[in-house]
Short mmCIF file of C-alpha atoms and ligand atoms in Angstrom, two decimals:
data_model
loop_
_atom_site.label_atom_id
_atom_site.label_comp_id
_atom_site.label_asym_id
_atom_site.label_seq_id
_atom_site.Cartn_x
_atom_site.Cartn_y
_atom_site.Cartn_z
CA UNK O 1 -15.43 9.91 24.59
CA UNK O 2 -12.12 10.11 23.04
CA UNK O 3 -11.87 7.09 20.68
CA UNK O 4 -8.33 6.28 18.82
CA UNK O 5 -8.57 3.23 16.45
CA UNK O 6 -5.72 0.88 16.64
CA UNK O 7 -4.69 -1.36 13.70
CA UNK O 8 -1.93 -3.58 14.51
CA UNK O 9 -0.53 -5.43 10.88
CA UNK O 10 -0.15 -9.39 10.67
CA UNK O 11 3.71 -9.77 12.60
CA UNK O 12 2.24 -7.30 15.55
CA UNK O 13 -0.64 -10.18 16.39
CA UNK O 14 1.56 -13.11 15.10
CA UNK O 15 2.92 -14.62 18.05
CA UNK O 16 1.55 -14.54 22.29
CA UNK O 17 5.01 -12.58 22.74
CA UNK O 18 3.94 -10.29 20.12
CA UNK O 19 0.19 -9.96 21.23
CA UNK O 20 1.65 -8.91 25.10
CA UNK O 21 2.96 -5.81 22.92
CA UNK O 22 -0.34 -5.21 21.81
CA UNK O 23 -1.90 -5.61 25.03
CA UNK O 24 0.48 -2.65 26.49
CA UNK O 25 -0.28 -0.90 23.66
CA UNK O 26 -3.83 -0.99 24.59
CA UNK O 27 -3.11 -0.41 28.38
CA UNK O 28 -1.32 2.78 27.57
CA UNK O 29 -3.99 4.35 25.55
CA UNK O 30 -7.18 3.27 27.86
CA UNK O 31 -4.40 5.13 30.52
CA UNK O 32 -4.36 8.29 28.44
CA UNK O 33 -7.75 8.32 28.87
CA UNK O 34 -8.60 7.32 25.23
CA UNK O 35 -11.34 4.17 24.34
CA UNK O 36 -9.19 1.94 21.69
CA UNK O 37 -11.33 0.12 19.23
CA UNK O 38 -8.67 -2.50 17.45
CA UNK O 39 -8.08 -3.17 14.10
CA UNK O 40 -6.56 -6.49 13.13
CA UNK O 41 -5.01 -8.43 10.24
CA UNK O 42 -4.52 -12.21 9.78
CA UNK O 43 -2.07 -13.55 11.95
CA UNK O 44 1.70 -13.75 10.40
CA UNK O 45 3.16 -13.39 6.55
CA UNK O 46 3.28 -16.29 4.16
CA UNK O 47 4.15 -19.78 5.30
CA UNK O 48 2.13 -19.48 8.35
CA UNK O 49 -0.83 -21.25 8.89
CA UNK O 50 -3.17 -18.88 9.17
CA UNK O 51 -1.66 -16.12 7.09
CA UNK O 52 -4.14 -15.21 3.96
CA UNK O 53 -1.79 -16.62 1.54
CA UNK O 54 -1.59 -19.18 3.06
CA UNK O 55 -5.05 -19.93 3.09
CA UNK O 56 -5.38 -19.02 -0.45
CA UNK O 57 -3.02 -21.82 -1.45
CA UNK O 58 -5.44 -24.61 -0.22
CA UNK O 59 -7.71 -23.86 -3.12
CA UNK O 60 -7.40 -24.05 -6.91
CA UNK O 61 -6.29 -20.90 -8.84
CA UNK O 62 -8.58 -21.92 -11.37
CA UNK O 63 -11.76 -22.12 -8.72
CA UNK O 64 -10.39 -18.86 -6.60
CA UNK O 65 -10.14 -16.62 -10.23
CA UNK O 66 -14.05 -17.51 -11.50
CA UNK O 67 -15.63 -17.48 -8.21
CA UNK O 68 -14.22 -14.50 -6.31
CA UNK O 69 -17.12 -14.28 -3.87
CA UNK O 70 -15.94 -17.44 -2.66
CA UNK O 71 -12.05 -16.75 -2.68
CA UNK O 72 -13.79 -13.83 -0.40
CA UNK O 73 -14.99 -15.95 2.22
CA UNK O 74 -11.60 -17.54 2.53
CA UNK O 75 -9.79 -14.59 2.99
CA UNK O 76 -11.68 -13.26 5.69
CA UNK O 77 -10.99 -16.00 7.81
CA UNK O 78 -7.68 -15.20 8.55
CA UNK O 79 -8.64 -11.82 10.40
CA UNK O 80 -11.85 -13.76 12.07
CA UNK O 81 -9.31 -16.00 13.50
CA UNK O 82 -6.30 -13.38 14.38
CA UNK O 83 -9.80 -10.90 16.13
CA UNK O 84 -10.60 -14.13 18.29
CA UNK O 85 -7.67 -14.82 19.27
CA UNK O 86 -6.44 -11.56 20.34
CA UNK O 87 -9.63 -10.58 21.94
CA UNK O 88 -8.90 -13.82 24.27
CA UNK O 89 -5.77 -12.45 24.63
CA UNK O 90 -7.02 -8.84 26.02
CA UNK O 91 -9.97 -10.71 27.79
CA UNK O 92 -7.04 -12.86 29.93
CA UNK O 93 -5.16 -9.25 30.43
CA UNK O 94 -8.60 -7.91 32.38
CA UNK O 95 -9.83 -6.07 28.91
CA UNK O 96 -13.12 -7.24 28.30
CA UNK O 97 -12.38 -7.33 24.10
CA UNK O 98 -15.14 -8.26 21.80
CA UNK O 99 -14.03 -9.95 18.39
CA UNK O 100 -16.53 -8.23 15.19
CA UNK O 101 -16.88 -8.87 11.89
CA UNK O 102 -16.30 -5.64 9.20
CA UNK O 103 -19.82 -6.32 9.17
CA UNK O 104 -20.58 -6.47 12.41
CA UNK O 105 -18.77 -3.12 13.09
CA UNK O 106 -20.88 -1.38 10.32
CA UNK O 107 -18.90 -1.47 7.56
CA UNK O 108 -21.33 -2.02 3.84
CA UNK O 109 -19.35 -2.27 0.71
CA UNK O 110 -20.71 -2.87 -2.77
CA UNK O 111 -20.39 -6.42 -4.33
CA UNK O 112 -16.84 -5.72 -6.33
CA UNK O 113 -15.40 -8.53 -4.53
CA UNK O 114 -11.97 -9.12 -3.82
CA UNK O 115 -11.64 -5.68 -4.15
CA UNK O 116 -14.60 -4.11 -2.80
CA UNK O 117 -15.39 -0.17 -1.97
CA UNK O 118 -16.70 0.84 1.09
CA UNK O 119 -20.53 2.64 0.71
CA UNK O 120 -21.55 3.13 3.85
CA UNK O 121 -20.71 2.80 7.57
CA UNK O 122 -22.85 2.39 10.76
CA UNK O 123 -20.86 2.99 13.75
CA UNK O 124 -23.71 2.58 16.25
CA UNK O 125 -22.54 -0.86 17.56
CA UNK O 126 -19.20 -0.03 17.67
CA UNK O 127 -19.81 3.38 19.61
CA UNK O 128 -22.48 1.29 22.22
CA UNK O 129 -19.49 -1.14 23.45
CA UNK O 130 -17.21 1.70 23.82
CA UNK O 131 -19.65 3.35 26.11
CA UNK O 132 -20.20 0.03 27.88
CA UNK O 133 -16.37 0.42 28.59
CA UNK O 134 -15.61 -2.38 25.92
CA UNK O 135 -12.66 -2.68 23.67
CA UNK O 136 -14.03 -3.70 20.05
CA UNK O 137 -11.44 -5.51 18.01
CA UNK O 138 -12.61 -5.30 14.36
CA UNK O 139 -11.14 -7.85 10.99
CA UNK O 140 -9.38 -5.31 9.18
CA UNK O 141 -9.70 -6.01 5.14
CA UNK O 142 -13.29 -6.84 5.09
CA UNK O 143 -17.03 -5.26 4.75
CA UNK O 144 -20.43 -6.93 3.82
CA UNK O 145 -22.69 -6.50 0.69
CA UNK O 146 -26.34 -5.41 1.55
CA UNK O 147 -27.13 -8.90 0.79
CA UNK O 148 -25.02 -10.14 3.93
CA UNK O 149 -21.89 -11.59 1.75
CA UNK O 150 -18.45 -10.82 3.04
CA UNK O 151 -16.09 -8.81 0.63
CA UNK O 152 -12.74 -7.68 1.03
CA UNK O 153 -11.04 -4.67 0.36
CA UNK O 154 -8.15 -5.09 -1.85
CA UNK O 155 -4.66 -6.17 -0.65
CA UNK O 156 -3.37 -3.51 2.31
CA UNK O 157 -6.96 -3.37 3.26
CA UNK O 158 -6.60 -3.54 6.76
CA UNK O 159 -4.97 0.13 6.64
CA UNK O 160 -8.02 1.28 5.31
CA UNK O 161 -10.58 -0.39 7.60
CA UNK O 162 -8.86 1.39 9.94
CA UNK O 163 -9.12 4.99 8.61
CA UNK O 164 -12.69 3.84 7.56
CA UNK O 165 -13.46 3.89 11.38
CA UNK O 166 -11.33 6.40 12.17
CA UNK O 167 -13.21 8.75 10.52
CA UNK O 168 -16.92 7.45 11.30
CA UNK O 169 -15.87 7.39 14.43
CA UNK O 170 -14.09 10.89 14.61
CA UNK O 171 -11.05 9.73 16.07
CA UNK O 172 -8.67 11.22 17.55
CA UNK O 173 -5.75 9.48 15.62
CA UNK O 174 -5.37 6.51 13.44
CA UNK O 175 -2.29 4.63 15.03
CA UNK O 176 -1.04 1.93 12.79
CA UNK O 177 1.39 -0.52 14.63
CA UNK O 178 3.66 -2.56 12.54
CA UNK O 179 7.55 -3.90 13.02
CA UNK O 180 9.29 -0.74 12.01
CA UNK O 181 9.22 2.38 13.78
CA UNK O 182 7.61 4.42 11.24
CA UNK O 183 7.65 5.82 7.71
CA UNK O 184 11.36 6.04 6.56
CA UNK O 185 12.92 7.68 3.87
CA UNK O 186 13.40 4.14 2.08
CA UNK O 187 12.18 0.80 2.74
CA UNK O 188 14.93 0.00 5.77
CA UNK O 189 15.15 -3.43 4.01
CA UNK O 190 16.74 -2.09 1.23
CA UNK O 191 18.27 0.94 2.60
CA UNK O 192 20.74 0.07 5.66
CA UNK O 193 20.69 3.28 6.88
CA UNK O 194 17.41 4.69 6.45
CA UNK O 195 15.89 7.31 8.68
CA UNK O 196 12.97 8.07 10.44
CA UNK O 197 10.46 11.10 9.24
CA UNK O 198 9.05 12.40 12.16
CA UNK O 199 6.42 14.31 10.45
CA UNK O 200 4.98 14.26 6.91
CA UNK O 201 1.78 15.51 4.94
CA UNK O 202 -0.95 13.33 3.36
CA UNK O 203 0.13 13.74 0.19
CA UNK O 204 3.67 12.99 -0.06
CA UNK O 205 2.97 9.77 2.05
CA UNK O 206 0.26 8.95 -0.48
CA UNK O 207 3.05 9.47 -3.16
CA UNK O 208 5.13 6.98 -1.18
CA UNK O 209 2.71 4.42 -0.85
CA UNK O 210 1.01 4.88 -4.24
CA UNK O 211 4.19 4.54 -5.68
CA UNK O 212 5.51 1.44 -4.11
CA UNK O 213 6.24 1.45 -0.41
CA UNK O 214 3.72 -1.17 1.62
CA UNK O 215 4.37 0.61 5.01
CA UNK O 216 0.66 2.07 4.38
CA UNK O 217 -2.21 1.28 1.96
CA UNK O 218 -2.72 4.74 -0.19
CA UNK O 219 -6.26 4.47 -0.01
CA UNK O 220 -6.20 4.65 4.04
CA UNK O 221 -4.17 7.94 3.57
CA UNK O 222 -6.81 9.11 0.88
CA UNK O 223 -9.45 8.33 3.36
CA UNK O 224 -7.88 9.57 6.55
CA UNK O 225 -6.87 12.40 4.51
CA UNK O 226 -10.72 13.40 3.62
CA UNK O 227 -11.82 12.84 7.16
CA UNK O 228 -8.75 15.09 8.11
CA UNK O 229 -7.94 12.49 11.12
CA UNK O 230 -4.06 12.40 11.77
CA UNK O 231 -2.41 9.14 11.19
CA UNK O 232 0.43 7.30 13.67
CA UNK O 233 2.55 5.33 11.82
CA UNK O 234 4.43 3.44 14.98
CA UNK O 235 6.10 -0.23 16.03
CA UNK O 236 4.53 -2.33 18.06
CA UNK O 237 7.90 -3.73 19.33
CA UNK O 238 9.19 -0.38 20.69
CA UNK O 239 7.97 2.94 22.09
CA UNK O 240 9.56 5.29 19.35
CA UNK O 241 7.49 8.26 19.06
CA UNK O 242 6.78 6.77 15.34
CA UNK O 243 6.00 8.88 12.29
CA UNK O 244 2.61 11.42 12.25
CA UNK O 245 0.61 12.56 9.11
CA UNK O 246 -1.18 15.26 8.85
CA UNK O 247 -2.14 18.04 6.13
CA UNK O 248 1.05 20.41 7.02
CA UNK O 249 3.84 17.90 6.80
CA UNK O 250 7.04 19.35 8.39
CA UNK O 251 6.82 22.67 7.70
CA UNK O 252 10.56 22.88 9.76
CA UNK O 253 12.07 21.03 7.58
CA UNK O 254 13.69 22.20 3.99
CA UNK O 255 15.15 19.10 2.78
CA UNK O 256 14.03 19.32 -0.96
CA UNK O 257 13.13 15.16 -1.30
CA UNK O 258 11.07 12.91 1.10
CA UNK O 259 11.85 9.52 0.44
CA UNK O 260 12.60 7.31 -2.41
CA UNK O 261 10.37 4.11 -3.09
CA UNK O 262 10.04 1.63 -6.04
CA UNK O 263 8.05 -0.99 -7.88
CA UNK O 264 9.76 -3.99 -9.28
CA UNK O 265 7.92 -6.06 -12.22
CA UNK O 266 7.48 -3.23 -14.54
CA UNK O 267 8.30 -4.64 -18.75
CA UNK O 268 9.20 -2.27 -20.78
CA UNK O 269 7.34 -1.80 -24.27
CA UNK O 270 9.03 -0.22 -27.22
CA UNK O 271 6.82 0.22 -30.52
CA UNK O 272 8.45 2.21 -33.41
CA UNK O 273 6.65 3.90 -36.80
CA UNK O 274 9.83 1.88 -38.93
CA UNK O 275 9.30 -1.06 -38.28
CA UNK O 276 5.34 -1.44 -38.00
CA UNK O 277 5.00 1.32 -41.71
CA UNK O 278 1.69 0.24 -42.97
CA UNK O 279 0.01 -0.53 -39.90
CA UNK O 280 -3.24 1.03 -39.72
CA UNK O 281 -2.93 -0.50 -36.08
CA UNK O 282 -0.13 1.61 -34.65
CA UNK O 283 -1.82 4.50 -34.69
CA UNK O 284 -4.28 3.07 -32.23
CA UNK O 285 -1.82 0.96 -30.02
CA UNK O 286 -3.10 2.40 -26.94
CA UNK O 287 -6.64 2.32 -27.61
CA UNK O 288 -6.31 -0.98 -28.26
CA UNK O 289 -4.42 -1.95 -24.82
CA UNK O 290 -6.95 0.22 -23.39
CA UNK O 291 -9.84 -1.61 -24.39
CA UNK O 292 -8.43 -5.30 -23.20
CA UNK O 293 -8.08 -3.17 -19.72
CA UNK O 294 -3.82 -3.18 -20.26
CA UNK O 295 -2.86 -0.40 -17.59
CA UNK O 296 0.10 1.16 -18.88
CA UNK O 297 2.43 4.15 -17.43
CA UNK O 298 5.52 6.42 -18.24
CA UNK O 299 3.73 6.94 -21.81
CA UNK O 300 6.05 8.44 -24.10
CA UNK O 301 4.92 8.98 -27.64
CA UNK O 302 7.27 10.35 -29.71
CA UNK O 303 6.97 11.12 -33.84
CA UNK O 304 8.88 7.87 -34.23
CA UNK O 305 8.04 5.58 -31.82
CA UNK O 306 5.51 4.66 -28.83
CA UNK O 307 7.28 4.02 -25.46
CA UNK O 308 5.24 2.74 -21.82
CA UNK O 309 5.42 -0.11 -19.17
CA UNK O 310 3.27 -2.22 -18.48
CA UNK O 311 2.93 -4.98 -15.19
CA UNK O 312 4.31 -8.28 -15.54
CA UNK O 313 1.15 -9.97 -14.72
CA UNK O 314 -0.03 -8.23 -18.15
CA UNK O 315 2.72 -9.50 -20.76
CA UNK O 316 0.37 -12.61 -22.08
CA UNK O 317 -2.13 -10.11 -22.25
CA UNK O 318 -0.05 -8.04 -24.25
CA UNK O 319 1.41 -10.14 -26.29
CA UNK O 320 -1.65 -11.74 -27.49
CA UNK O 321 -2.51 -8.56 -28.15
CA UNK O 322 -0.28 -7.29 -29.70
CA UNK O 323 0.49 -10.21 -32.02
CA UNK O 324 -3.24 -10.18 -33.49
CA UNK O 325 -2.70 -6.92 -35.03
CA UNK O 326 0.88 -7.45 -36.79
CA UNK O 327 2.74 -5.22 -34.66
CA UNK O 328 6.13 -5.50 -34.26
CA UNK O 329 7.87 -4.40 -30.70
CA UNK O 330 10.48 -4.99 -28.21
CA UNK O 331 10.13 -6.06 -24.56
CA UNK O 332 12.82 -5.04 -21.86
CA UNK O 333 11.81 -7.65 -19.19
CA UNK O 334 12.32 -7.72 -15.06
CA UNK O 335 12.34 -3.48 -14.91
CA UNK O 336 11.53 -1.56 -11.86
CA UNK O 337 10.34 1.94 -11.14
CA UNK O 338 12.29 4.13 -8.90
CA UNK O 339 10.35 6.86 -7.38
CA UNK O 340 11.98 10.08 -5.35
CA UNK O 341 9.40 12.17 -3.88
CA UNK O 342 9.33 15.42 -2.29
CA UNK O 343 6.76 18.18 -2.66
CA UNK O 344 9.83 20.69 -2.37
CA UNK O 345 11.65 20.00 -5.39
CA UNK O 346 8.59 21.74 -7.36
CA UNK O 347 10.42 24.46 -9.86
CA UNK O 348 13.90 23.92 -8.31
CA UNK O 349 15.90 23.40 -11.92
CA UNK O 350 18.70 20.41 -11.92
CA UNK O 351 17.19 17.37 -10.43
CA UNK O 352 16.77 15.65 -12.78
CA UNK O 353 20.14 16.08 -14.07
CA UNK O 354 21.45 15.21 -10.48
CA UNK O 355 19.68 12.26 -10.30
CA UNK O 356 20.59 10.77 -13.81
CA UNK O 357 24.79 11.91 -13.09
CA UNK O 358 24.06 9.89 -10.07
CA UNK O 359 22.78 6.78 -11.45
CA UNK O 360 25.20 7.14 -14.74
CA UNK O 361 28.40 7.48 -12.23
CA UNK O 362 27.53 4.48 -11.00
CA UNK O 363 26.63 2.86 -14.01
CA UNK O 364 23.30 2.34 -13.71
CA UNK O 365 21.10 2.39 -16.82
CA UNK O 366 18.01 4.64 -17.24
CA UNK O 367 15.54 3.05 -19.29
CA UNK O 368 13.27 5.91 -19.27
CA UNK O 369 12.44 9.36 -17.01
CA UNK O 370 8.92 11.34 -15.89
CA UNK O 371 8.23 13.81 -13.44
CA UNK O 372 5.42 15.31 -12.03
CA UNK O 373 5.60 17.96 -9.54
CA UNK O 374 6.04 15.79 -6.63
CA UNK O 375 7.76 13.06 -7.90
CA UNK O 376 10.38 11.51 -10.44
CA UNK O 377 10.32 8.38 -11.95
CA UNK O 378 13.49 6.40 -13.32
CA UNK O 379 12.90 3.27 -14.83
CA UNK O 380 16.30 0.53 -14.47
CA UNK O 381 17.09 -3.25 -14.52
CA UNK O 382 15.32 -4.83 -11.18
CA UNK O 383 19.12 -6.00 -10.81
CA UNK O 384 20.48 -2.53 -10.21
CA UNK O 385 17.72 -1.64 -8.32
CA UNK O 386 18.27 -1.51 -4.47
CA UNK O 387 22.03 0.10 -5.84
CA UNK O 388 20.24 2.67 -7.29
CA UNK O 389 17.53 3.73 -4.59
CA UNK O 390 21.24 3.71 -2.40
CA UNK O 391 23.27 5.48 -4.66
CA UNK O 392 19.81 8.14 -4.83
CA UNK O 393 19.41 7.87 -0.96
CA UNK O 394 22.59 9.29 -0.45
CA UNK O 395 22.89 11.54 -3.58
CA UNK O 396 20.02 13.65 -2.06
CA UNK O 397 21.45 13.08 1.99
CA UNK O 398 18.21 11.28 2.89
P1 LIG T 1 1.92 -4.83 8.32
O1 LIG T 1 1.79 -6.30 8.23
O2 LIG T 1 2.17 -4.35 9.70
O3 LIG T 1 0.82 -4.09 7.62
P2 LIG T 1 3.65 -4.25 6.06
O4 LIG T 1 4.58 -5.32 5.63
O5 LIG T 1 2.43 -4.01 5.25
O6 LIG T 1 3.30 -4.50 7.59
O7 LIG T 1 4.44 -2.87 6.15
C1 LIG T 1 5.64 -2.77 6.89
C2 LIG T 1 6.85 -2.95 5.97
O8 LIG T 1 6.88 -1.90 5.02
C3 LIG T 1 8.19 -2.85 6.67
O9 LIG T 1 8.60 -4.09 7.19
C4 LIG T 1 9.12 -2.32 5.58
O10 LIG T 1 9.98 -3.32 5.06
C5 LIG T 1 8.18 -1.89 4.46
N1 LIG T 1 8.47 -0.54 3.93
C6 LIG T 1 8.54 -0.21 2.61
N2 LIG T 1 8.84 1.07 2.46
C7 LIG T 1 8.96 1.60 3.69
C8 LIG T 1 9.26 2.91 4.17
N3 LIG T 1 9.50 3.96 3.35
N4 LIG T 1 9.28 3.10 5.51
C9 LIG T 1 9.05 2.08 6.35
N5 LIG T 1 8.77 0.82 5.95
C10 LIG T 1 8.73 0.57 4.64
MG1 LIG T 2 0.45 -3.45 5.60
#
């Protein structure tokens, strides 16, 4: 039994026009010779009706933020209804589809809902209707509690259900179908002229998607990457050969940098010994932030002042913080974090330097550098932003 697991992303099942790509999609792989179990996220993005935001917006923020087992439930209806509805769809196209649950297809999570971790998988119901010649199509984004309650995995968690069964199943691949035609060196919305990478390793792609770019949730790569299945990143609009990961990545290739990603919403936080002299506090800034579960990153400390970012959705957090123990700071709102990646720029002196003559020549402020040895981080306004992951798209001939 060859088995490849198919996850197909909310536009892929959106519309009946769309869902005849899926069914081909299908066709062609039961053709190959391979037994497709589906994977399946809510049907369409925001605004439609049965998109998970959409159903989030019909209860109370206050209700969905204290009872999150609840908010749960909700969100798992959108890929109940979008597994229904395309199994009807394969059943009318002569498959004989059978709509499951995450719980029904064996996958246990503990009880951190909303953003649960998988514990435990039982494949045996899955791997009984693909021996019965039957074409499971599984909710991504969901599991069940060993008490029978329905949690979900974290936003992107349809990725991961599907490299959850990949590997319990020992897959062949992991194909996941969405409406570009792979992973390209820059989001293609914000990069005109973006290009395809045929082939890249589990790492770097967990760099890109870590680090900002939703084409693929970084825990599915972790996951796929452990279970050392190969992942098909492809569109389900067209038949381009799409983009593979593996371990190797392309060992033909010696272009030094991957692909350039970003995260807007970053605020800057500047703290300096001057101005906060007397301050038992400052000393322990970080602790502190620590301890009211502030994530911060790009952490500079320097003899004179304390530099790091924090996430938008943190600054009343911070402030509040902040304020109770007398410290004075400054704020640089509406930042974003620019991240090139490439794991061949390790030890190769100067990139930095090109990358900051870049950005300066165009003038485009740096708030604030890091590297590690697969990436580098610039921080800049959100408004220069998409100029910047150009002017660095073509600085390094991506
Ligand atoms: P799905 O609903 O299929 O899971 P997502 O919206 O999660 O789709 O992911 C696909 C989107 O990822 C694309 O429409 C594209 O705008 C965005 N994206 C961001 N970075 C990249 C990249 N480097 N390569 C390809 N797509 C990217
Ligand atoms: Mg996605």
């Amino acid at each position: 039994m060859k088995i490849v697991v198919q996850k197909f992303g909310g536009t892929s099942v959106s519309t009946e026009e769309n869902r005849q790509q899926v069914i081909n999609k299908v066709k062609n792989a039961i053709k190959e010779g391979y037994s497709p179990v589906l994977v399946v996220s809510a049907m369409g993005r925001k605004g439609q009706p049965y998109a998970t935001d959409t159903l989030l917006s019909l209860i109370d923020d206050k209700f969905k933020n204290t009872n999150k087992l609840a908010k749960d439930l909700l969100m798992c209806c959108g890929e109940i209804i979008s597994s229904v509805v395309m199994s009807d769809d394969l059943y009318n196209a002569g498959i004989d589809a059978v709509p499951l649950t995450g719980g029904q297809a064996g996958i246990l999570t503990d009880n951190n809902f909303n953003e649960a971790t998988c514990v435990d998988v039982k494949p045996k119901k899955i791997f009984d209707l693909v021996s019965q010649g039957r074409v499971p199509v599984v909710t991504g984004f969901q599991g069940v509690t060993e008490n029978g309650y329905l949690t979900t995995l974290g936003r992107g968690g349809s990725d991961t259900t599907a490299s959850i069964l990949g590997v319990a199943l020992k897959a062949e691949a992991i194909e996941i179908y969405t409406d570009v035609d792979g992973i390209m060196t820059a989001d293609p919305r914000v990069v005109e002229n973006a290009n395809l990478i045929d082939v890249i390793s589990y790492y770097e792609v967990f760099q890109l998607a870590e680090k900002g770019a939703t084409v693929i949730h970084p825990k599915a790569v972790e996951v796929a990457m452990e279970g050392n299945i190969p992942i098909l990143i492809k569109n389900t609009m067209s038949d381009c050969k799409g983009t593979l990961i593996n371990n190797f990545g392309d060992k033909s290739n010696d272009r030094m940098m991957t692909g350039i990603t970003s995260q807007k919403n970053r605020i800057q936080v500047s703290i300096t010994a001057a101005e906060n002299q007397g301050n038992s506090k400052y000393k322990n800034v970080l602790d502190l932030l620590a301890a009211n579960k502030i994530s911060l990153d790009l952490i500079n400390i320097f003899p004179s002042e304390q530099i790091f970012t924090v996430n938008q959705a943190d600054k009343e957090t911070l402030e509040n913080v902040l304020n109770s123990a007398n410290l004075k700071y400054i704020l640089i709102e509406s930042c974003s974090k620019v991240a090139v990646i490439g794991s061949k720029m390790k030890g190769i002196p100067g990139v930095m330097a090109k990358i900051i003559k870049a950005l300066s020549d165009n003038n485009i402020e740096v708030l604030q550098t890091a590297d590690s040895h697969m990436t580098i981080w610039c921080l800049v306004h959100s408004k220069d932003e998409k100029e910047a992951i150009n002017v660095l798209h073509k600085t390094f001939k991506l």
